[in-house]
Amino acid sequence: MADWHWEHDPDDLLDALPPEAVDAVERLAREIAVRESMVYPEGASFTGATPGLRVQEEGRLMLTYLTDVRGERAVVVQVTWLGWNQLPEALDTASSVERRAPVFPGPHAVVMGGRPRPRSRLVSG
């Protein structure tokens, strides 16, 4: 595997995840780094186009990552974990307005606010 490794950006990306999710992220990210080392064996001397932003899913986990071929690393930039038993503490203490908004859990659970948009209607004829 040469010097290939994985890392996450930002540094606090995994902070809100439960331990089982962090373990799953670490395992899958290591697998991605090993795979990328085989796909791009030239590593730092690579001169082609980079693959761009990609997604890898496994069970309740979805990682969004970039392959930095010349840096011989996979950089995890987003983690979606669908195994929450309860909302992270940061959301439990949200204001009443934020609690009414739909919540989509993730490493930094996204709270969407504002007024709901009206549904579009299909008009026939």
Short mmCIF file of C-alpha atoms in Angstrom, two decimals:
data_model
loop_
_atom_site.label_atom_id
_atom_site.label_comp_id
_atom_site.label_asym_id
_atom_site.label_seq_id
_atom_site.Cartn_x
_atom_site.Cartn_y
_atom_site.Cartn_z
CA MET A 1 0.00 0.00 0.00
CA ALA A 2 3.04 2.29 0.04
CA ASP A 3 2.31 5.39 2.13
CA TRP A 4 -1.42 5.68 1.41
CA HIS A 5 -3.53 6.75 4.37
CA TRP A 6 -6.85 8.38 5.12
CA GLU A 7 -7.81 11.45 7.10
CA HIS A 8 -10.90 13.54 7.70
CA ASP A 9 -11.50 17.21 7.16
CA PRO A 10 -12.64 19.16 9.16
CA ASP A 11 -10.86 17.90 12.26
CA ASP A 12 -14.10 17.67 14.27
CA LEU A 13 -15.97 15.67 11.62
CA LEU A 14 -16.25 12.54 13.78
CA ASP A 15 -16.80 14.25 17.15
CA ALA A 16 -20.61 13.91 17.28
CA LEU A 17 -20.69 10.30 16.11
CA PRO A 18 -21.29 7.38 18.47
CA PRO A 19 -18.31 5.01 18.99
CA GLU A 20 -19.75 2.31 16.72
CA ALA A 21 -20.03 4.85 13.90
CA VAL A 22 -16.44 6.04 14.40
CA ASP A 23 -15.26 2.42 14.24
CA ALA A 24 -17.21 1.89 11.01
CA VAL A 25 -15.80 5.11 9.51
CA GLU A 26 -12.23 4.12 10.37
CA ARG A 27 -12.64 0.62 8.93
CA LEU A 28 -14.27 1.78 5.69
CA ALA A 29 -11.80 4.65 5.24
CA ARG A 30 -8.86 2.22 5.62
CA GLU A 31 -10.44 -0.02 2.97
CA ILE A 32 -10.82 2.98 0.65
CA ALA A 33 -7.16 3.94 1.15
CA VAL A 34 -6.03 0.38 0.36
CA ARG A 35 -8.21 0.25 -2.74
CA GLU A 36 -7.01 3.65 -3.98
CA SER A 37 -3.38 2.55 -3.52
CA MET A 38 -4.08 -0.32 -5.93
CA VAL A 39 -6.00 1.81 -8.43
CA TYR A 40 -3.34 4.55 -8.45
CA PRO A 41 -0.03 2.68 -7.84
CA GLU A 42 2.04 5.57 -9.21
CA GLY A 43 0.91 7.71 -6.25
CA ALA A 44 2.88 10.96 -5.99
CA SER A 45 4.10 10.71 -9.59
CA PHE A 46 0.52 10.47 -10.95
CA THR A 47 -0.12 12.99 -13.75
CA GLY A 48 -3.69 12.21 -14.82
CA ALA A 49 -7.00 13.74 -13.82
CA THR A 50 -8.06 13.13 -10.23
CA PRO A 51 -11.30 11.22 -9.65
CA GLY A 52 -13.11 14.01 -7.78
CA LEU A 53 -15.70 13.73 -5.04
CA ARG A 54 -17.02 10.20 -4.51
CA VAL A 55 -19.35 8.32 -2.18
CA GLN A 56 -18.91 4.90 -0.58
CA GLU A 57 -21.79 3.24 1.26
CA GLU A 58 -21.80 0.29 3.62
CA GLY A 59 -24.70 -0.64 5.86
CA ARG A 60 -25.82 2.42 7.83
CA LEU A 61 -22.73 4.41 6.85
CA MET A 62 -22.12 6.67 3.87
CA LEU A 63 -18.77 8.41 3.37
CA THR A 64 -18.16 11.24 0.94
CA TYR A 65 -14.47 11.54 0.16
CA LEU A 66 -11.83 12.91 -2.18
CA THR A 67 -8.89 10.89 -3.41
CA ASP A 68 -5.72 12.96 -3.29
CA VAL A 69 -3.65 10.76 -5.58
CA ARG A 70 -0.47 12.84 -5.44
CA GLY A 71 -0.78 13.10 -1.66
CA GLU A 72 -1.48 9.34 -1.46
CA ARG A 73 -4.47 9.83 0.79
CA ALA A 74 -8.25 9.56 0.91
CA VAL A 75 -9.85 12.59 2.58
CA VAL A 76 -13.25 11.98 4.17
CA VAL A 77 -15.24 15.22 3.96
CA GLN A 78 -18.72 14.08 5.02
CA VAL A 79 -20.12 11.22 7.07
CA THR A 80 -23.76 10.16 7.13
CA TRP A 81 -24.66 7.68 9.86
CA LEU A 82 -28.18 6.29 9.82
CA GLY A 83 -27.92 4.50 13.13
CA TRP A 84 -28.88 7.18 15.64
CA ASN A 85 -30.87 5.87 18.60
CA GLN A 86 -31.37 9.45 19.73
CA LEU A 87 -30.42 12.87 18.48
CA PRO A 88 -27.00 14.29 19.38
CA GLU A 89 -27.03 16.49 22.49
CA ALA A 90 -26.51 19.62 20.37
CA LEU A 91 -29.93 19.06 18.79
CA ASP A 92 -31.66 18.15 22.06
CA THR A 93 -30.91 21.64 23.36
CA ALA A 94 -31.96 23.45 20.17
CA SER A 95 -34.52 26.23 20.41
CA SER A 96 -38.18 25.37 19.98
CA VAL A 97 -38.15 26.83 16.46
CA GLU A 98 -35.24 24.58 15.46
CA ARG A 99 -36.90 21.52 17.03
CA ARG A 100 -39.98 21.95 14.83
CA ALA A 101 -37.84 21.89 11.69
CA PRO A 102 -37.11 18.57 9.99
CA VAL A 103 -33.88 16.97 11.18
CA PHE A 104 -31.59 14.82 9.09
CA PRO A 105 -29.01 13.18 11.38
CA GLY A 106 -25.39 13.09 10.29
CA PRO A 107 -22.05 13.79 11.87
CA HIS A 108 -23.10 17.41 12.13
CA ALA A 109 -26.84 16.84 11.97
CA VAL A 110 -28.44 19.28 9.60
CA VAL A 111 -31.33 21.27 10.98
CA MET A 112 -33.40 22.90 8.31
CA GLY A 113 -35.48 25.92 9.23
CA GLY A 114 -37.69 28.46 7.55
CA ARG A 115 -41.18 28.16 6.19
CA PRO A 116 -42.22 25.01 4.38
CA ARG A 117 -42.51 25.41 0.66
CA PRO A 118 -45.88 24.73 -0.92
CA ARG A 119 -46.11 21.51 -2.85
CA SER A 120 -46.29 21.91 -6.57
CA ARG A 121 -49.42 20.54 -8.17
CA LEU A 122 -49.63 18.68 -11.40
CA VAL A 123 -52.18 20.32 -13.62
CA SER A 124 -53.73 18.20 -16.30
CA GLY A 125 -55.34 19.39 -19.43
#
